[in-house]
């Protein structure tokens, strides 16, 4: 079995090098994760309490399948309260690991019932993968209330951080989950879309189905509907398959991994513009791989003044909580709640498009940092102190 | 804690990932949670500038037989729009239960899907339907119809050339 272990070890090492980050980056990412959840996601399940039980059709292998109908509205209220608390504690880094696990379990439970209408949504799958992986990481070590309590003051904390070399952190499993997830999406398409037949189109299935049945007629969708270009749509079919299956191969090299993550952001931007499919929650999985601690503003401001940062975060979370409560049981982030209220529901797609565009820019900057600026600096001690 | 050999850990990870994927691909059964992203692998046909695709429509039928298209988003209210088609496809929960069997050599496992609404649930559904129609100011409605037309659409002129209703389902209101 030794040679199998060695072969697997070699592959694992390649994935590890391609997807690695450091603990400081993960700790800053925790804040990004919290803010992202508050602004764009913030799930709520209270609405399920008002739905007729006749619609109850749970996935056969799920927690909901143990029930004969939707449970009492009190359960959904409890889930919402739990999510409310854990999002805030996770953002400020209070009982970080417990908050991470609790948030994961609460969303899984809520989703089991939300997906009991005969359809499982996949838009937040990678969000849950991030929570699962982070449950085993120390992403509350810095920039958290936990760290202030543990280290008893910011001065010692900053000194300790500066004296210690950057501690690499593995994101191998998250990388594999992202790559495999995309593979499952691409597999079916590879079988049905790659037919080199200009009289069929898979991309147009999404376009027309969404436009005429789900009311997805915003942004560039009306223009796309008018486009009679079979060759273009065939190339689009092939590109989608190539992109989704490609993750499995690109995970072995750092550059290609980052290029593919950037392409993923472009892919979502196009989906949002043409098909009005936002899929914004996927972004959080891509953001996990950004080397945040390498950005000057993160390093010089956030890590130098962690107490001020945490106070600011606490203030923001309090304000966000008040806004969330005032929008009663609406599901979704507070930014969408506000823009929908002010500009109508189409504003959500515009905000999402801008978000994906910003992410393309962010990955371009990260790419420059990784492969241009990093040349001038000594490499991280990758294998020396891997933390898991 | 002793570390698992790499090969064992790898096999475990692969099993966790692959079993739900295989179940979905071979039996059409999707587990939750599982690492699966949406495939959406269906296609539409295009020929001579005419694209053919399927649609799902929600229609209110008045007592005089007149039909009125309903906006599903408005009708389903708090329920996210993505779920209205699966709900409608199951006849709003009135379709009979589906029982599927899996053969494992000498054993056969039976699993029940899509439970059929019992009398109490049907009553609750009726009240909900009436409430939603009232909310949309739709009066004198006898039937809520789910229609599945096949649409022939001219891309150049942006007009519907024709449509064929392939099937429909009627939900009769009291």
Coordinates of C-alpha atoms in Angstrom, one line a residue:
Chain A
X1 CA 0.0 0.0 0.0
X2 CA 3.0 2.2 0.4
X3 CA 3.2 3.2 -3.3
X4 CA -0.5 4.2 -3.3
X5 CA 0.1 6.3 -0.2
X6 CA 3.1 7.9 -2.0
X7 CA 1.2 8.6 -5.2
X8 CA -1.7 10.1 -3.2
X9 CA 0.8 12.1 -1.1
X10 CA 2.3 13.6 -4.3
X11 CA -1.1 14.6 -5.6
X12 CA -2.1 16.0 -2.2
X13 CA 1.1 18.0 -2.0
X14 CA 0.5 19.5 -5.4
X15 CA -3.1 20.5 -4.5
X16 CA -1.9 21.8 -1.1
X17 CA 0.7 24.1 -2.8
X18 CA -1.8 25.3 -5.4
X19 CA -4.5 26.2 -2.9
X20 CA -2.5 27.2 0.2
X21 CA -3.0 30.4 2.2
X22 CA -1.9 31.5 5.7
X23 CA -3.7 31.8 9.0
X24 CA -3.7 35.6 9.0
X25 CA -5.4 35.5 5.6
X26 CA -8.0 33.0 7.0
X27 CA -8.6 35.2 10.0
X28 CA -9.3 38.2 7.8
X29 CA -11.4 36.0 5.5
X30 CA -13.5 35.2 8.5
X31 CA -14.5 38.9 8.7
X32 CA -15.1 39.0 4.9
X33 CA -17.2 35.9 5.3
X34 CA -19.3 37.5 8.1
X35 CA -19.8 40.8 6.3
X36 CA -20.6 38.9 3.0
X37 CA -23.3 36.8 4.9
X38 CA -24.8 40.0 6.4
X39 CA -24.9 41.9 3.2
X40 CA -25.7 39.3 0.6
X41 CA -27.0 36.1 2.1
X42 CA -28.4 36.1 5.7
X43 CA -30.8 33.1 5.4
X44 CA -34.2 33.1 7.1
X45 CA -36.6 30.2 7.3
X46 CA -39.7 31.6 9.1
X47 CA -41.7 31.8 5.9
X48 CA -41.7 27.9 5.7
X49 CA -44.0 27.9 8.7
X50 CA -46.9 29.4 6.6
X51 CA -46.6 27.0 3.7
X52 CA -49.3 24.3 3.3
X53 CA -48.2 20.8 4.3
X54 CA -49.4 19.4 1.0
X55 CA -46.3 20.9 -0.7
X56 CA -44.1 18.8 1.6
X57 CA -41.9 16.6 -0.5
X58 CA -38.5 16.2 1.2
X59 CA -35.3 14.7 -0.4
X60 CA -35.3 11.0 0.5
X61 CA -31.9 11.2 2.2
X62 CA -32.2 14.3 4.3
X63 CA -33.2 15.2 7.9
X64 CA -36.6 16.5 6.6
X65 CA -37.4 13.0 5.4
X66 CA -37.8 12.0 9.0
X67 CA -40.8 14.3 9.3
X68 CA -44.3 13.8 7.9
X69 CA -44.9 17.5 7.2
X70 CA -43.3 20.9 7.9
X71 CA -42.6 21.2 11.6
X72 CA -44.0 23.9 13.9
X73 CA -43.2 27.5 13.0
X74 CA -41.5 27.8 16.4
X75 CA -38.7 25.6 15.1
X76 CA -38.1 27.9 12.1
X77 CA -38.2 30.9 14.5
X78 CA -35.6 29.2 16.7
X79 CA -33.4 28.4 13.6
X80 CA -33.6 32.1 12.6
X81 CA -32.7 33.3 16.0
X82 CA -29.7 30.9 16.1
X83 CA -28.5 32.0 12.7
X84 CA -28.9 35.7 13.8
X85 CA -26.7 35.2 16.8
X86 CA -24.1 32.9 15.2
X87 CA -23.6 35.3 12.2
X88 CA -22.7 38.1 14.6
X89 CA -20.5 36.1 16.9
X90 CA -18.7 34.6 13.9
X91 CA -18.1 38.0 12.4
X92 CA -16.6 39.4 15.6
X93 CA -14.8 36.2 16.4
X94 CA -16.5 35.3 19.7
X95 CA -16.6 31.5 20.4
X96 CA -15.5 31.3 16.8
X97 CA -15.3 27.5 16.3
X98 CA -18.6 26.9 18.1
X99 CA -20.2 29.7 16.0
X100 CA -18.9 28.2 12.8
X101 CA -20.2 24.7 13.5
X102 CA -23.5 26.0 14.9
X103 CA -24.1 28.2 11.8
X104 CA -23.3 25.2 9.5
X105 CA -25.8 22.9 11.3
X106 CA -28.5 25.5 11.5
X107 CA -28.4 26.3 7.8
X108 CA -28.3 22.6 6.9
X109 CA -31.4 22.0 9.1
X110 CA -33.2 25.0 7.6
X111 CA -32.3 24.0 4.1
X112 CA -33.5 20.4 4.6
X113 CA -37.0 21.9 4.9
X114 CA -36.5 24.6 2.4
X115 CA -35.6 22.0 -0.2
X116 CA -38.7 20.0 0.7
X117 CA -40.7 21.4 -2.2
X118 CA -39.3 18.9 -4.7
X119 CA -36.2 20.8 -5.6
X120 CA -32.7 21.1 -4.1
X121 CA -31.0 24.4 -4.7
X122 CA -27.3 24.3 -5.2
X123 CA -26.5 28.0 -5.0
X124 CA -25.2 27.9 -1.4
X125 CA -23.4 24.6 -1.6
X126 CA -19.9 26.0 -1.6
X127 CA -20.8 28.4 1.2
X128 CA -21.6 25.3 3.3
X129 CA -18.3 23.7 2.2
X130 CA -16.4 26.8 3.4
X131 CA -18.2 26.5 6.8
X132 CA -17.4 22.8 7.0
X133 CA -13.7 23.3 6.2
X134 CA -13.4 26.3 8.5
X135 CA -14.9 24.2 11.4
X136 CA -11.5 22.5 11.4
X137 CA -9.4 25.7 11.0
X138 CA -8.2 28.2 13.5
X139 CA -9.8 31.2 11.7
X140 CA -10.5 32.9 15.0
X141 CA -6.8 33.1 16.0
X142 CA -6.4 36.8 15.1
X143 CA -8.7 39.7 14.7
X144 CA -11.3 38.2 17.0
X145 CA -12.7 38.7 20.5
X146 CA -11.4 35.2 21.2
X147 CA -7.8 36.3 20.5
X148 CA -8.2 39.4 22.7
X149 CA -9.4 37.3 25.6
X150 CA -6.7 34.7 25.1
X151 CA -3.8 37.1 24.7
X152 CA -5.0 39.7 27.1
X153 CA -4.3 42.9 25.2
X154 CA -3.5 44.0 21.6
X155 CA 0.2 45.0 22.2
X156 CA 1.3 41.5 23.0
X157 CA -0.9 40.1 20.2
X158 CA 0.6 42.4 17.6
X159 CA 4.2 41.7 18.8
X160 CA 3.5 38.0 18.8
X161 CA 2.1 38.1 15.3
X162 CA 5.0 40.2 13.9
X163 CA 7.7 38.0 15.5
X164 CA 6.2 34.8 14.2
X165 CA 6.6 33.8 10.6
X166 CA 3.4 33.6 8.5
X167 CA 1.8 30.3 9.3
X168 CA 0.6 28.5 6.2
X169 CA -2.8 26.9 6.2
X170 CA -4.1 24.1 4.0
X171 CA -7.2 24.6 1.9
X172 CA -6.7 21.3 0.1
X173 CA -10.2 19.9 1.1
X174 CA -12.0 23.1 0.1
X175 CA -10.2 23.1 -3.2
X176 CA -11.2 19.5 -3.8
X177 CA -14.8 20.2 -2.9
X178 CA -15.0 23.2 -5.3
X179 CA -13.4 21.2 -8.1
X180 CA -15.6 18.1 -7.6
X181 CA -18.7 20.3 -7.3
X182 CA -18.0 21.9 -10.7
X183 CA -17.2 18.4 -12.1
X184 CA -20.7 17.2 -11.1
X185 CA -22.2 20.3 -12.9
X186 CA -20.1 19.7 -16.0
X187 CA -20.5 16.0 -16.3
X188 CA -24.2 16.0 -17.4
X189 CA -23.5 18.9 -19.7
X190 CA -20.6 17.1 -21.3
X191 CA -22.9 14.2 -22.2
X192 CA -25.7 16.3 -23.6
X193 CA -24.3 19.6 -24.7
X194 CA -21.2 18.5 -26.5
X195 CA -22.9 17.3 -29.7
X196 CA -21.4 19.7 -32.3
X197 CA -25.0 20.1 -33.5
X198 CA -25.9 23.7 -34.3
X199 CA -29.6 22.9 -34.1
X200 CA -29.5 22.2 -30.4
X201 CA -28.3 24.4 -27.6
X202 CA -27.9 23.9 -23.9
X203 CA -27.2 27.5 -23.1
X204 CA -30.4 28.5 -24.8
X205 CA -32.4 26.1 -22.6
X206 CA -31.3 28.3 -19.6
X207 CA -32.0 31.5 -21.5
X208 CA -35.4 30.7 -22.9
X209 CA -36.6 28.7 -19.9
X210 CA -35.6 31.4 -17.5
X211 CA -36.9 34.3 -19.7
X212 CA -40.4 32.9 -20.3
X213 CA -41.1 30.8 -17.2
X214 CA -39.2 32.4 -14.4
X215 CA -39.4 36.0 -15.5
X216 CA -35.6 36.4 -15.9
X217 CA -35.8 39.2 -18.4
X218 CA -33.5 41.8 -16.9
X219 CA -30.1 43.3 -17.9
X220 CA -28.8 41.8 -21.1
X221 CA -31.4 38.9 -21.4
X222 CA -33.7 40.8 -23.8
X223 CA -30.7 41.3 -26.1
X224 CA -29.5 37.7 -25.8
X225 CA -33.0 36.5 -26.8
X226 CA -32.6 38.4 -30.1
X227 CA -29.2 36.9 -30.9
X228 CA -29.6 34.4 -33.7
X229 CA -26.1 32.9 -33.8
X230 CA -26.1 29.1 -33.6
X231 CA -22.3 28.9 -33.8
X232 CA -21.9 31.3 -30.9
X233 CA -24.3 29.4 -28.7
X234 CA -22.6 26.1 -29.6
X235 CA -19.2 27.6 -28.6
X236 CA -20.9 28.8 -25.4
X237 CA -22.0 25.2 -24.7
X238 CA -18.5 23.9 -25.2
X239 CA -16.9 26.6 -23.1
X240 CA -19.3 26.0 -20.2
X241 CA -18.4 22.3 -20.2
X242 CA -14.6 23.0 -20.6
X243 CA -14.7 25.5 -17.7
X244 CA -16.7 23.3 -15.3
X245 CA -14.7 20.1 -16.0
X246 CA -11.5 22.1 -16.1
X247 CA -11.4 22.7 -12.3
X248 CA -10.4 19.1 -11.7
X249 CA -7.2 19.6 -13.7
X250 CA -6.4 23.2 -12.7
X251 CA -6.3 22.4 -9.0
X252 CA -2.8 21.0 -9.4
X253 CA -1.0 24.3 -10.1
X254 CA -1.2 27.5 -8.2
X255 CA -1.3 29.8 -11.3
X256 CA -3.9 27.8 -13.1
X257 CA -6.0 27.5 -10.0
X258 CA -6.1 31.3 -9.6
X259 CA -6.7 31.8 -13.4
X260 CA -9.7 29.3 -13.1
X261 CA -11.1 31.1 -10.1
X262 CA -10.9 34.4 -12.0
X263 CA -12.6 32.7 -15.0
X264 CA -15.3 31.5 -12.5
X265 CA -16.0 35.1 -11.5
X266 CA -16.3 36.1 -15.2
X267 CA -18.5 33.0 -15.8
X268 CA -20.9 34.1 -13.0
X269 CA -20.8 37.7 -14.3
X270 CA -21.9 36.5 -17.7
X271 CA -24.6 34.2 -16.2
X272 CA -25.9 37.2 -14.2
X273 CA -26.0 39.5 -17.2
X274 CA -27.4 37.1 -19.8
X275 CA -29.4 34.6 -17.8
X276 CA -30.2 36.6 -14.6
X277 CA -28.7 33.8 -12.5
X278 CA -26.9 35.6 -9.7
X279 CA -25.3 32.6 -7.8
X280 CA -23.7 35.3 -5.6
X281 CA -23.2 33.0 -2.6
X282 CA -20.7 30.9 -4.5
X283 CA -18.3 33.8 -4.4
X284 CA -17.4 33.2 -0.7
X285 CA -15.7 29.9 -1.7
X286 CA -13.5 31.7 -4.2
X287 CA -12.7 34.5 -1.7
X288 CA -11.3 31.9 0.7
X289 CA -8.2 31.4 -1.5
X290 CA -7.3 35.1 -1.7
X291 CA -4.0 35.8 0.2
X292 CA -5.6 38.6 2.2
X293 CA -2.7 39.2 4.5
X294 CA -0.5 40.2 1.6
X295 CA -2.6 43.3 0.9
X296 CA -1.1 46.4 2.5
X297 CA -4.3 47.7 3.9
X298 CA -5.1 44.5 5.7
X299 CA -1.6 44.1 7.1
X300 CA -1.0 47.7 8.1
X301 CA -4.4 48.7 9.3
X302 CA -6.5 45.7 10.3
X303 CA -3.8 43.8 12.1
X304 CA -2.3 46.9 13.7
X305 CA -5.6 48.1 15.2
X306 CA -7.6 44.9 15.9
X307 CA -9.5 46.4 18.9
X308 CA -10.7 49.4 16.7
X309 CA -11.6 47.0 13.9
X310 CA -13.6 44.7 16.3
X311 CA -15.4 47.7 17.7
X312 CA -16.3 48.9 14.2
X313 CA -17.5 45.4 13.3
X314 CA -19.6 45.2 16.5
X315 CA -21.2 48.5 15.6
X316 CA -21.8 47.4 12.0
X317 CA -23.3 44.1 13.2
X318 CA -25.7 45.9 15.6
X319 CA -26.9 48.2 12.8
X320 CA -27.2 45.3 10.4
X321 CA -29.2 43.3 13.1
X322 CA -31.6 46.3 13.5
X323 CA -32.1 46.5 9.7
X324 CA -32.6 42.8 9.4
X325 CA -35.3 42.9 12.2
X326 CA -37.1 45.7 10.6
X327 CA -37.4 43.7 7.3
X328 CA -39.3 41.0 9.3
X329 CA -39.0 37.5 7.8
X330 CA -37.5 38.4 4.4
X331 CA -34.7 36.0 3.5
X332 CA -31.5 37.5 2.1
X333 CA -28.7 39.9 2.9
X334 CA -29.5 43.4 4.2
X335 CA -28.0 45.1 1.2
X336 CA -30.5 43.3 -1.1
X337 CA -33.3 44.1 1.3
X338 CA -32.4 47.8 1.2
X339 CA -31.9 48.0 -2.6
X340 CA -35.1 46.0 -3.3
X341 CA -37.0 48.4 -1.1
X342 CA -35.5 51.5 -2.7
X343 CA -35.1 50.5 -6.4
X344 CA -37.2 47.3 -6.9
X345 CA -36.2 43.7 -7.2
X346 CA -34.1 44.3 -10.5
X347 CA -31.6 46.2 -8.4
X348 CA -30.5 42.9 -6.9
X349 CA -29.2 41.7 -10.2
X350 CA -27.4 45.0 -10.9
X351 CA -25.7 44.9 -7.5
X352 CA -24.7 41.3 -8.1
X353 CA -23.3 42.1 -11.5
X354 CA -21.2 44.9 -10.0
X355 CA -20.1 42.5 -7.3
X356 CA -18.9 39.8 -9.7
X357 CA -17.1 42.5 -11.7
X358 CA -15.4 43.7 -8.6
X359 CA -14.3 40.2 -7.8
X360 CA -12.7 39.8 -11.2
X361 CA -10.7 43.0 -10.3
X362 CA -9.8 41.6 -6.9
X363 CA -8.5 38.4 -8.3
X364 CA -6.5 40.3 -10.9
X365 CA -4.8 42.2 -8.0
X366 CA -4.4 39.0 -6.0
X367 CA -2.8 37.3 -9.0
X368 CA -0.4 40.2 -9.4
X369 CA 0.5 40.0 -5.7
X370 CA 1.0 36.2 -5.9
X371 CA 3.0 35.9 -9.0
X372 CA 4.7 39.3 -9.5
X373 CA 5.3 40.8 -6.1
X374 CA 5.9 37.5 -4.4
X375 CA 8.9 36.9 -6.7
X376 CA 10.8 39.6 -4.7
X377 CA 10.0 38.1 -1.3
X378 CA 11.2 34.8 0.2
X379 CA 8.7 32.0 -0.2
X380 CA 6.5 30.9 2.7
X381 CA 7.7 27.9 4.7
X382 CA 5.1 25.8 3.2
X383 CA 5.9 22.5 4.6
X384 CA 7.4 23.7 7.8
X385 CA 4.4 24.4 10.0
X386 CA 1.2 23.4 8.3
X387 CA -1.7 24.0 10.6
X388 CA -4.8 21.9 10.5
Chain B
X1 CA -5.2 11.3 17.6
X2 CA -3.6 8.7 15.2
X3 CA -3.6 9.8 11.6
X4 CA -5.4 7.8 8.9
X5 CA -3.2 6.4 6.1
X6 CA -3.5 8.7 3.1
X7 CA -5.0 5.9 1.0
X8 CA -7.8 5.3 3.5
X9 CA -8.5 9.0 4.0
X10 CA -8.6 9.4 0.2
X11 CA -11.0 6.5 -0.3
X12 CA -13.3 7.9 2.5
X13 CA -13.3 11.4 0.9
X14 CA -14.0 9.9 -2.6
X15 CA -16.9 7.8 -1.2
X16 CA -18.5 10.8 0.5
X17 CA -18.2 12.7 -2.8
X18 CA -19.0 9.9 -5.3
X19 CA -21.9 8.0 -3.7
X20 CA -24.4 10.9 -3.9
X21 CA -23.2 11.7 -7.4
X22 CA -23.7 8.1 -8.6
X23 CA -27.1 7.9 -6.9
X24 CA -28.1 11.0 -8.8
X25 CA -26.7 10.0 -12.2
X26 CA -28.0 6.4 -12.1
X27 CA -31.2 6.6 -10.1
X28 CA -32.1 10.2 -10.2
X29 CA -32.1 10.4 -6.4
X30 CA -30.5 13.4 -4.9
X31 CA -29.4 13.4 -1.3
X32 CA -29.0 16.4 0.9
X33 CA -26.5 17.5 1.9
X34 CA -24.2 16.4 -0.9
X35 CA -21.5 18.0 -3.0
X36 CA -23.4 18.4 -6.2
X37 CA -23.8 21.5 -8.3
X38 CA -26.6 22.0 -10.7
X39 CA -26.1 20.3 -14.1
X40 CA -29.1 21.7 -16.0
X41 CA -28.0 19.6 -19.0
X42 CA -31.2 19.8 -21.1
X43 CA -31.2 21.4 -24.6
X44 CA -33.6 23.3 -26.8
X45 CA -33.8 22.8 -30.5
X46 CA -33.3 25.6 -33.0
X47 CA -33.9 25.4 -36.7
X48 CA -34.3 28.1 -39.4
X49 CA -34.4 30.8 -36.8
X50 CA -37.2 29.1 -34.8
X51 CA -36.3 27.9 -31.3
X52 CA -38.5 25.3 -29.7
X53 CA -38.7 25.1 -25.9
X54 CA -41.1 24.0 -23.1
X55 CA -42.8 26.4 -20.7
X56 CA -44.9 26.1 -17.5
X57 CA -47.8 28.4 -17.1
X58 CA -50.1 29.0 -14.1
X59 CA -53.6 29.9 -15.2
X60 CA -56.8 30.9 -13.3
X61 CA -60.0 29.6 -15.0
X62 CA -63.1 31.7 -14.3
X63 CA -66.5 30.0 -13.9
X64 CA -67.4 31.2 -17.5
X65 CA -64.4 29.3 -18.8
X66 CA -62.3 32.4 -19.4
X67 CA -58.6 31.9 -18.7
X68 CA -56.3 34.4 -17.0
X69 CA -52.5 33.9 -16.7
X70 CA -51.2 34.3 -13.1
X71 CA -47.8 35.6 -12.2
X72 CA -46.4 32.6 -10.2
X73 CA -44.2 34.9 -8.1
X74 CA -47.2 36.9 -6.9
X75 CA -49.3 33.8 -6.4
X76 CA -46.7 31.8 -4.4
X77 CA -45.9 34.9 -2.2
X78 CA -43.2 34.0 0.3
X79 CA -42.2 30.8 -1.4
X80 CA -39.2 31.5 -3.6
X81 CA -40.1 31.5 -7.3
X82 CA -37.7 28.6 -8.1
X83 CA -39.9 26.1 -6.2
X84 CA -43.2 26.8 -8.0
X85 CA -42.6 24.5 -10.9
X86 CA -41.7 21.4 -8.8
X87 CA -44.7 22.1 -6.6
X88 CA -47.0 22.4 -9.6
X89 CA -45.5 19.3 -11.3
X90 CA -46.7 17.3 -8.3
X91 CA -50.2 18.5 -8.7
X92 CA -49.8 20.8 -5.6
X93 CA -49.2 17.6 -3.6
X94 CA -52.3 15.8 -4.8
X95 CA -50.4 13.3 -7.0
X96 CA -50.2 9.8 -5.7
X97 CA -47.2 8.7 -3.7
X98 CA -44.3 7.3 -5.7
X99 CA -42.7 4.0 -4.5
X100 CA -39.3 3.1 -5.9
X101 CA -37.5 -0.2 -5.3
X102 CA -33.8 -0.8 -5.3
X103 CA -32.5 -4.3 -5.9
X104 CA -29.5 -5.3 -3.8
X105 CA -29.0 -8.9 -4.9
X106 CA -31.3 -11.0 -2.7
X107 CA -32.7 -7.9 -0.9
X108 CA -35.1 -5.4 -2.4
X109 CA -35.4 -2.0 -0.6
X110 CA -38.5 0.1 -1.2
X111 CA -38.5 3.8 -0.7
X112 CA -41.4 6.2 -0.7
X113 CA -41.2 9.6 -2.5
X114 CA -43.5 12.5 -2.8
X115 CA -46.1 11.8 -0.1
X116 CA -49.6 12.4 -1.2
X117 CA -51.5 15.0 0.8
X118 CA -54.0 13.6 3.3
X119 CA -57.5 15.0 3.8
X120 CA -56.5 17.5 6.4
X121 CA -53.6 18.7 4.3
X122 CA -55.9 19.0 1.3
X123 CA -58.2 21.2 3.3
X124 CA -55.3 23.4 4.4
X125 CA -54.2 23.6 0.7
X126 CA -57.7 24.7 -0.4
X127 CA -57.8 27.5 2.1
X128 CA -54.3 28.6 1.1
X129 CA -55.3 28.6 -2.6
X130 CA -58.4 30.7 -1.9
X131 CA -56.4 33.1 0.2
X132 CA -53.8 33.6 -2.5
X133 CA -56.4 34.1 -5.2
X134 CA -58.2 36.6 -3.0
X135 CA -54.8 38.4 -2.4
X136 CA -54.4 38.7 -6.2
X137 CA -57.9 40.0 -6.5
X138 CA -59.0 37.1 -8.6
X139 CA -62.6 36.4 -8.1
X140 CA -65.0 33.8 -9.3
X141 CA -62.2 31.3 -10.1
X142 CA -63.2 27.6 -10.4
X143 CA -59.9 26.0 -11.4
X144 CA -56.2 26.7 -11.1
X145 CA -54.6 25.2 -14.1
X146 CA -50.9 24.3 -14.7
X147 CA -50.2 24.2 -18.4
X148 CA -47.2 22.9 -20.2
X149 CA -47.0 24.4 -23.7
X150 CA -44.4 23.7 -26.3
X151 CA -43.5 27.1 -27.8
X152 CA -42.2 27.8 -31.3
X153 CA -40.4 31.2 -31.2
X154 CA -39.1 33.2 -34.1
X155 CA -35.8 34.8 -33.0
X156 CA -35.7 37.4 -35.8
X157 CA -39.1 38.8 -35.4
X158 CA -39.2 38.1 -31.6
X159 CA -42.7 36.6 -31.9
X160 CA -44.2 33.4 -30.9
X161 CA -45.1 31.4 -34.1
X162 CA -47.2 28.8 -32.4
X163 CA -47.7 26.8 -29.3
X164 CA -49.0 23.3 -28.5
X165 CA -50.2 22.4 -25.0
X166 CA -48.6 19.1 -24.4
X167 CA -50.3 18.4 -21.1
X168 CA -52.0 20.2 -18.2
X169 CA -53.2 19.7 -14.7
X170 CA -56.3 21.2 -13.1
X171 CA -56.8 22.0 -9.5
X172 CA -60.5 22.3 -8.8
X173 CA -61.5 24.8 -6.1
X174 CA -64.6 24.2 -4.0

